[in-house]
Amino acid sequence: MDGYEYSGLIVGGIVLILIVRIIIGYWASRRVETTNDYVLAGRRLPIWMAAPSIMATWFAAETLMGSSSEAYSYGLQGVIFDPFGATMCLVLSGFLVVRLARRAQYITIMDFFQHRYGTAMSVMGSVAQIISYFGWTAAQIVAGG
C-alpha cells in the first residue's frame, strides 16, 4: 500500500476540522435570532472580521488560474489589474452602497431594486443573478479541473 502511509493522519485531520466547524456552528447558532443575524451577522461584524470574509468569497480556483494566465500573457502588469480592480470595487461599494443599505435596512441588493422599482424588477434582477452564477460556477469547475 505505497502512498497510503499518511492516510490515517489525513482522515484524522479532516475529521478534526469537521468537529471544530460543528462546534463553532453550534456556538454561533445560539446567537442567531433573525434573518439579519444569520445573513449579516446582526450588522455587528467588525472590519477585521468582515474584510477577510469578503476576500475569501472572492478567492477561488478561477482566481488562481486566471491570475496565473494573466501573469503568463501580460507579465506583472496583467496580475496587478485584477486584484486592484476588485479592491477598488469593494472600497467604492463599502463607501457608497453600504451606508445606503444600512440606513434602509436592506439585506440584499435586490431589496434595493424591489424598494425602488417594484417586485417585477426585483424578480428580473434575481433571475439575472442566478443565471450569472451558473457561469461563475462553471468557471470554478473548469479552473479547478
mmCIF file with all atom_site columns, N, CA and C in Angstrom, residues 70-117:
data_model
loop_
_atom_site.group_PDB
_atom_site.id
_atom_site.type_symbol
_atom_site.label_atom_id
_atom_site.label_alt_id
_atom_site.label_comp_id
_atom_site.label_asym_id
_atom_site.label_entity_id
_atom_site.label_seq_id
_atom_site.pdbx_PDB_ins_code
_atom_site.Cartn_x
_atom_site.Cartn_y
_atom_site.Cartn_z
_atom_site.occupancy
_atom_site.B_iso_or_equiv
_atom_site.pdbx_formal_charge
_atom_site.auth_seq_id
_atom_site.auth_comp_id
_atom_site.auth_asym_id
_atom_site.auth_atom_id
_atom_site.pdbx_PDB_model_num
ATOM 1   N N  . GLU A 1 70  ? -3.058  35.456 -16.596 1.00 0.00 ? 70  GLU A N  1
ATOM 2   C CA . GLU A 1 70  ? -2.769  36.872 -16.854 1.00 0.00 ? 70  GLU A CA 1
ATOM 3   C C  . GLU A 1 70  ? -1.277  37.156 -16.693 1.00 0.00 ? 70  GLU A C  1
ATOM 4   N N  . ALA A 1 71  ? -0.652  36.547 -15.692 1.00 0.00 ? 71  ALA A N  1
ATOM 5   C CA . ALA A 1 71  ? 0.785   36.740 -15.491 1.00 0.00 ? 71  ALA A CA 1
ATOM 6   C C  . ALA A 1 71  ? 1.567   36.182 -16.670 1.00 0.00 ? 71  ALA A C  1
ATOM 7   N N  . TYR A 1 72  ? 1.161   35.042 -17.170 1.00 0.00 ? 72  TYR A N  1
ATOM 8   C CA . TYR A 1 72  ? 1.838   34.440 -18.315 1.00 0.00 ? 72  TYR A CA 1
ATOM 9   C C  . TYR A 1 72  ? 1.649   35.292 -19.568 1.00 0.00 ? 72  TYR A C  1
ATOM 10  N N  . SER A 1 73  ? 0.440   35.778 -19.781 1.00 0.00 ? 73  SER A N  1
ATOM 11  C CA . SER A 1 73  ? 0.135   36.526 -21.005 1.00 0.00 ? 73  SER A CA 1
ATOM 12  C C  . SER A 1 73  ? 0.665   37.954 -20.990 1.00 0.00 ? 73  SER A C  1
ATOM 13  N N  . TYR A 1 74  ? 0.537   38.642 -19.844 1.00 0.00 ? 74  TYR A N  1
ATOM 14  C CA . TYR A 1 74  ? 0.833   40.076 -19.808 1.00 0.00 ? 74  TYR A CA 1
ATOM 15  C C  . TYR A 1 74  ? 1.915   40.470 -18.810 1.00 0.00 ? 74  TYR A C  1
ATOM 16  N N  . GLY A 1 75  ? 2.479   39.496 -18.119 1.00 0.00 ? 75  GLY A N  1
ATOM 17  C CA . GLY A 1 75  ? 3.506   39.809 -17.136 1.00 0.00 ? 75  GLY A CA 1
ATOM 18  C C  . GLY A 1 75  ? 2.894   40.360 -15.856 1.00 0.00 ? 75  GLY A C  1
ATOM 19  N N  . LEU A 1 76  ? 3.710   41.034 -15.074 1.00 0.00 ? 76  LEU A N  1
ATOM 20  C CA . LEU A 1 76  ? 3.269   41.557 -13.784 1.00 0.00 ? 76  LEU A CA 1
ATOM 21  C C  . LEU A 1 76  ? 2.116   42.546 -13.934 1.00 0.00 ? 76  LEU A C  1
ATOM 22  N N  . GLN A 1 77  ? 2.119   43.317 -15.008 1.00 0.00 ? 77  GLN A N  1
ATOM 23  C CA . GLN A 1 77  ? 1.059   44.294 -15.228 1.00 0.00 ? 77  GLN A CA 1
ATOM 24  C C  . GLN A 1 77  ? -0.313  43.619 -15.319 1.00 0.00 ? 77  GLN A C  1
ATOM 25  N N  . GLY A 1 78  ? -0.379  42.462 -15.928 1.00 0.00 ? 78  GLY A N  1
ATOM 26  C CA . GLY A 1 78  ? -1.637  41.732 -16.030 1.00 0.00 ? 78  GLY A CA 1
ATOM 27  C C  . GLY A 1 78  ? -2.158  41.273 -14.687 1.00 0.00 ? 78  GLY A C  1
ATOM 28  N N  . VAL A 1 79  ? -1.261  40.930 -13.784 1.00 0.00 ? 79  VAL A N  1
ATOM 29  C CA . VAL A 1 79  ? -1.658  40.465 -12.454 1.00 0.00 ? 79  VAL A CA 1
ATOM 30  C C  . VAL A 1 79  ? -2.133  41.630 -11.598 1.00 0.00 ? 79  VAL A C  1
ATOM 31  N N  . ILE A 1 80  ? -1.564  42.792 -11.806 1.00 0.00 ? 80  ILE A N  1
ATOM 32  C CA . ILE A 1 80  ? -1.898  43.953 -10.980 1.00 0.00 ? 80  ILE A CA 1
ATOM 33  C C  . ILE A 1 80  ? -3.345  44.385 -11.178 1.00 0.00 ? 80  ILE A C  1
ATOM 34  N N  . PHE A 1 81  ? -3.839  44.334 -12.411 1.00 0.00 ? 81  PHE A N  1
ATOM 35  C CA . PHE A 1 81  ? -5.173  44.858 -12.679 1.00 0.00 ? 81  PHE A CA 1
ATOM 36  C C  . PHE A 1 81  ? -6.267  44.093 -11.953 1.00 0.00 ? 81  PHE A C  1
ATOM 37  N N  . ASP A 1 82  ? -6.173  42.788 -11.856 1.00 0.00 ? 82  ASP A N  1
ATOM 38  C CA . ASP A 1 82  ? -7.251  42.005 -11.253 1.00 0.00 ? 82  ASP A CA 1
ATOM 39  C C  . ASP A 1 82  ? -7.456  42.320 -9.774  1.00 0.00 ? 82  ASP A C  1
ATOM 40  N N  . PRO A 1 83  ? -6.454  42.181 -8.918  1.00 0.00 ? 83  PRO A N  1
ATOM 41  C CA . PRO A 1 83  ? -6.733  42.448 -7.503  1.00 0.00 ? 83  PRO A CA 1
ATOM 42  C C  . PRO A 1 83  ? -7.024  43.915 -7.207  1.00 0.00 ? 83  PRO A C  1
ATOM 43  N N  . PHE A 1 84  ? -6.377  44.825 -7.934  1.00 0.00 ? 84  PHE A N  1
ATOM 44  C CA . PHE A 1 84  ? -6.635  46.235 -7.661  1.00 0.00 ? 84  PHE A CA 1
ATOM 45  C C  . PHE A 1 84  ? -8.019  46.652 -8.146  1.00 0.00 ? 84  PHE A C  1
ATOM 46  N N  . GLY A 1 85  ? -8.466  46.069 -9.254  1.00 0.00 ? 85  GLY A N  1
ATOM 47  C CA . GLY A 1 85  ? -9.827  46.343 -9.715  1.00 0.00 ? 85  GLY A CA 1
ATOM 48  C C  . GLY A 1 85  ? -10.856 45.830 -8.726  1.00 0.00 ? 85  GLY A C  1
ATOM 49  N N  . ALA A 1 86  ? -10.646 44.623 -8.231  1.00 0.00 ? 86  ALA A N  1
ATOM 50  C CA . ALA A 1 86  ? -11.566 44.052 -7.244  1.00 0.00 ? 86  ALA A CA 1
ATOM 51  C C  . ALA A 1 86  ? -11.540 44.861 -5.953  1.00 0.00 ? 86  ALA A C  1
ATOM 52  N N  . THR A 1 87  ? -10.353 45.287 -5.537  1.00 0.00 ? 87  THR A N  1
ATOM 53  C CA . THR A 1 87  ? -10.227 46.081 -4.318  1.00 0.00 ? 87  THR A CA 1
ATOM 54  C C  . THR A 1 87  ? -10.949 47.409 -4.462  1.00 0.00 ? 87  THR A C  1
ATOM 55  N N  . MET A 1 88  ? -10.769 48.071 -5.598  1.00 0.00 ? 88  MET A N  1
ATOM 56  C CA . MET A 1 88  ? -11.459 49.345 -5.826  1.00 0.00 ? 88  MET A CA 1
ATOM 57  C C  . MET A 1 88  ? -12.977 49.150 -5.817  1.00 0.00 ? 88  MET A C  1
ATOM 58  N N  . CYS A 1 89  ? -13.434 48.066 -6.401  1.00 0.00 ? 89  CYS A N  1
ATOM 59  C CA . CYS A 1 89  ? -14.865 47.761 -6.404  1.00 0.00 ? 89  CYS A CA 1
ATOM 60  C C  . CYS A 1 89  ? -15.378 47.608 -4.972  1.00 0.00 ? 89  CYS A C  1
ATOM 61  N N  . LEU A 1 90  ? -14.649 46.869 -4.151  1.00 0.00 ? 90  LEU A N  1
ATOM 62  C CA . LEU A 1 90  ? -15.069 46.660 -2.770  1.00 0.00 ? 90  LEU A CA 1
ATOM 63  C C  . LEU A 1 90  ? -15.024 47.949 -1.961  1.00 0.00 ? 90  LEU A C  1
ATOM 64  N N  . VAL A 1 91  ? -13.978 48.749 -2.149  1.00 0.00 ? 91  VAL A N  1
ATOM 65  C CA . VAL A 1 91  ? -13.851 50.004 -1.398  1.00 0.00 ? 91  VAL A CA 1
ATOM 66  C C  . VAL A 1 91  ? -14.974 50.966 -1.783  1.00 0.00 ? 91  VAL A C  1
ATOM 67  N N  . LEU A 1 92  ? -15.194 51.142 -3.079  1.00 0.00 ? 92  LEU A N  1
ATOM 68  C CA . LEU A 1 92  ? -16.270 52.039 -3.517  1.00 0.00 ? 92  LEU A CA 1
ATOM 69  C C  . LEU A 1 92  ? -17.631 51.538 -3.043  1.00 0.00 ? 92  LEU A C  1
ATOM 70  N N  . SER A 1 93  ? -17.848 50.236 -3.124  1.00 0.00 ? 93  SER A N  1
ATOM 71  C CA . SER A 1 93  ? -19.105 49.676 -2.630  1.00 0.00 ? 93  SER A CA 1
ATOM 72  C C  . SER A 1 93  ? -19.250 49.923 -1.135  1.00 0.00 ? 93  SER A C  1
ATOM 73  N N  . GLY A 1 94  ? -18.155 49.764 -0.418  1.00 0.00 ? 94  GLY A N  1
ATOM 74  C CA . GLY A 1 94  ? -18.186 49.984 1.020   1.00 0.00 ? 94  GLY A CA 1
ATOM 75  C C  . GLY A 1 94  ? -18.564 51.404 1.387   1.00 0.00 ? 94  GLY A C  1
ATOM 76  N N  . PHE A 1 95  ? -18.004 52.366 0.674   1.00 0.00 ? 95  PHE A N  1
ATOM 77  C CA . PHE A 1 95  ? -18.284 53.762 0.998   1.00 0.00 ? 95  PHE A CA 1
ATOM 78  C C  . PHE A 1 95  ? -19.628 54.243 0.454   1.00 0.00 ? 95  PHE A C  1
ATOM 79  N N  . LEU A 1 96  ? -20.022 53.767 -0.722  1.00 0.00 ? 96  LEU A N  1
ATOM 80  C CA . LEU A 1 96  ? -21.221 54.292 -1.367  1.00 0.00 ? 96  LEU A CA 1
ATOM 81  C C  . LEU A 1 96  ? -22.474 53.468 -1.101  1.00 0.00 ? 96  LEU A C  1
ATOM 82  N N  . VAL A 1 97  ? -22.356 52.155 -1.153  1.00 0.00 ? 97  VAL A N  1
ATOM 83  C CA . VAL A 1 97  ? -23.536 51.300 -1.084  1.00 0.00 ? 97  VAL A CA 1
ATOM 84  C C  . VAL A 1 97  ? -23.880 50.904 0.348   1.00 0.00 ? 97  VAL A C  1
ATOM 85  N N  . VAL A 1 98  ? -22.888 50.630 1.160   1.00 0.00 ? 98  VAL A N  1
ATOM 86  C CA . VAL A 1 98  ? -23.152 50.102 2.500   1.00 0.00 ? 98  VAL A CA 1
ATOM 87  C C  . VAL A 1 98  ? -23.927 51.098 3.355   1.00 0.00 ? 98  VAL A C  1
ATOM 88  N N  . ARG A 1 99  ? -23.603 52.379 3.252   1.00 0.00 ? 99  ARG A N  1
ATOM 89  C CA . ARG A 1 99  ? -24.334 53.378 4.051   1.00 0.00 ? 99  ARG A CA 1
ATOM 90  C C  . ARG A 1 99  ? -25.815 53.388 3.691   1.00 0.00 ? 99  ARG A C  1
ATOM 91  N N  . LEU A 1 100 ? -26.095 53.366 2.394   1.00 0.00 ? 100 LEU A N  1
ATOM 92  C CA . LEU A 1 100 ? -27.486 53.327 1.936   1.00 0.00 ? 100 LEU A CA 1
ATOM 93  C C  . LEU A 1 100 ? -28.174 52.053 2.413   1.00 0.00 ? 100 LEU A C  1
ATOM 94  N N  . ALA A 1 101 ? -27.505 50.931 2.272   1.00 0.00 ? 101 ALA A N  1
ATOM 95  C CA . ALA A 1 101 ? -28.095 49.645 2.651   1.00 0.00 ? 101 ALA A CA 1
ATOM 96  C C  . ALA A 1 101 ? -28.361 49.576 4.149   1.00 0.00 ? 101 ALA A C  1
ATOM 97  N N  . ARG A 1 102 ? -27.459 50.101 4.947   1.00 0.00 ? 102 ARG A N  1
ATOM 98  C CA . ARG A 1 102 ? -27.669 50.074 6.399   1.00 0.00 ? 102 ARG A CA 1
ATOM 99  C C  . ARG A 1 102 ? -28.819 50.981 6.806   1.00 0.00 ? 102 ARG A C  1
ATOM 100 N N  . ARG A 1 103 ? -28.840 52.171 6.221   1.00 0.00 ? 103 ARG A N  1
ATOM 101 C CA . ARG A 1 103 ? -29.890 53.129 6.559   1.00 0.00 ? 103 ARG A CA 1
ATOM 102 C C  . ARG A 1 103 ? -31.273 52.570 6.204   1.00 0.00 ? 103 ARG A C  1
ATOM 103 N N  . ALA A 1 104 ? -31.374 51.912 5.058   1.00 0.00 ? 104 ALA A N  1
ATOM 104 C CA . ALA A 1 104 ? -32.654 51.373 4.598   1.00 0.00 ? 104 ALA A CA 1
ATOM 105 C C  . ALA A 1 104 ? -32.929 49.961 5.113   1.00 0.00 ? 104 ALA A C  1
ATOM 106 N N  . GLN A 1 105 ? -31.977 49.363 5.830   1.00 0.00 ? 105 GLN A N  1
ATOM 107 C CA . GLN A 1 105 ? -32.108 48.005 6.371   1.00 0.00 ? 105 GLN A CA 1
ATOM 108 C C  . GLN A 1 105 ? -32.262 46.951 5.277   1.00 0.00 ? 105 GLN A C  1
ATOM 109 N N  . TYR A 1 106 ? -31.557 47.151 4.148   1.00 0.00 ? 106 TYR A N  1
ATOM 110 C CA . TYR A 1 106 ? -31.563 46.157 3.076   1.00 0.00 ? 106 TYR A CA 1
ATOM 111 C C  . TYR A 1 106 ? -30.676 44.991 3.471   1.00 0.00 ? 106 TYR A C  1
ATOM 112 N N  . ILE A 1 107 ? -31.070 43.804 3.056   1.00 0.00 ? 107 ILE A N  1
ATOM 113 C CA . ILE A 1 107 ? -30.257 42.617 3.284   1.00 0.00 ? 107 ILE A CA 1
ATOM 114 C C  . ILE A 1 107 ? -29.500 42.256 2.015   1.00 0.00 ? 107 ILE A C  1
ATOM 115 N N  . THR A 1 108 ? -30.151 42.381 0.868   1.00 0.00 ? 108 THR A N  1
ATOM 116 C CA . THR A 1 108 ? -29.514 42.063 -0.412  1.00 0.00 ? 108 THR A CA 1
ATOM 117 C C  . THR A 1 108 ? -29.642 43.254 -1.361  1.00 0.00 ? 108 THR A C  1
ATOM 118 N N  . ILE A 1 109 ? -28.907 43.210 -2.451  1.00 0.00 ? 109 ILE A N  1
ATOM 119 C CA . ILE A 1 109 ? -29.014 44.245 -3.479  1.00 0.00 ? 109 ILE A CA 1
ATOM 120 C C  . ILE A 1 109 ? -30.420 44.249 -4.071  1.00 0.00 ? 109 ILE A C  1
ATOM 121 N N  . MET A 1 110 ? -31.020 43.080 -4.192  1.00 0.00 ? 110 MET A N  1
ATOM 122 C CA . MET A 1 110 ? -32.365 43.008 -4.761  1.00 0.00 ? 110 MET A CA 1
ATOM 123 C C  . MET A 1 110 ? -33.401 43.697 -3.873  1.00 0.00 ? 110 MET A C  1
ATOM 124 N N  . ASP A 1 111 ? -33.143 43.829 -2.579  1.00 0.00 ? 111 ASP A N  1
ATOM 125 C CA . ASP A 1 111 ? -34.036 44.598 -1.715  1.00 0.00 ? 111 ASP A CA 1
ATOM 126 C C  . ASP A 1 111 ? -34.106 46.048 -2.181  1.00 0.00 ? 111 ASP A C  1
ATOM 127 N N  . PHE A 1 112 ? -32.967 46.599 -2.588  1.00 0.00 ? 112 PHE A N  1
ATOM 128 C CA . PHE A 1 112 ? -32.940 47.965 -3.126  1.00 0.00 ? 112 PHE A CA 1
ATOM 129 C C  . PHE A 1 112 ? -33.796 48.069 -4.381  1.00 0.00 ? 112 PHE A C  1
ATOM 130 N N  . PHE A 1 113 ? -33.612 47.131 -5.316  1.00 0.00 ? 113 PHE A N  1
ATOM 131 C CA . PHE A 1 113 ? -34.371 47.178 -6.561  1.00 0.00 ? 113 PHE A CA 1
ATOM 132 C C  . PHE A 1 113 ? -35.872 47.015 -6.308  1.00 0.00 ? 113 PHE A C  1
ATOM 133 N N  . GLN A 1 114 ? -36.228 46.169 -5.352  1.00 0.00 ? 114 GLN A N  1
ATOM 134 C CA . GLN A 1 114 ? -37.638 45.994 -5.039  1.00 0.00 ? 114 GLN A CA 1
ATOM 135 C C  . GLN A 1 114 ? -38.215 47.278 -4.446  1.00 0.00 ? 114 GLN A C  1
ATOM 136 N N  . HIS A 1 115 ? -37.494 47.907 -3.554  1.00 0.00 ? 115 HIS A N  1
ATOM 137 C CA . HIS A 1 115 ? -37.968 49.141 -2.929  1.00 0.00 ? 115 HIS A CA 1
ATOM 138 C C  . HIS A 1 115 ? -38.061 50.277 -3.942  1.00 0.00 ? 115 HIS A C  1
ATOM 139 N N  . ARG A 1 116 ? -37.080 50.376 -4.820  1.00 0.00 ? 116 ARG A N  1
ATOM 140 C CA . ARG A 1 116 ? -37.005 51.494 -5.771  1.00 0.00 ? 116 ARG A CA 1
ATOM 141 C C  . ARG A 1 116 ? -37.880 51.283 -7.009  1.00 0.00 ? 116 ARG A C  1
ATOM 142 N N  . TYR A 1 117 ? -37.892 50.056 -7.554  1.00 0.00 ? 117 TYR A N  1
ATOM 143 C CA . TYR A 1 117 ? -38.547 49.821 -8.841  1.00 0.00 ? 117 TYR A CA 1
ATOM 144 C C  . TYR A 1 117 ? -39.704 48.827 -8.797  1.00 0.00 ? 117 TYR A C  1
#
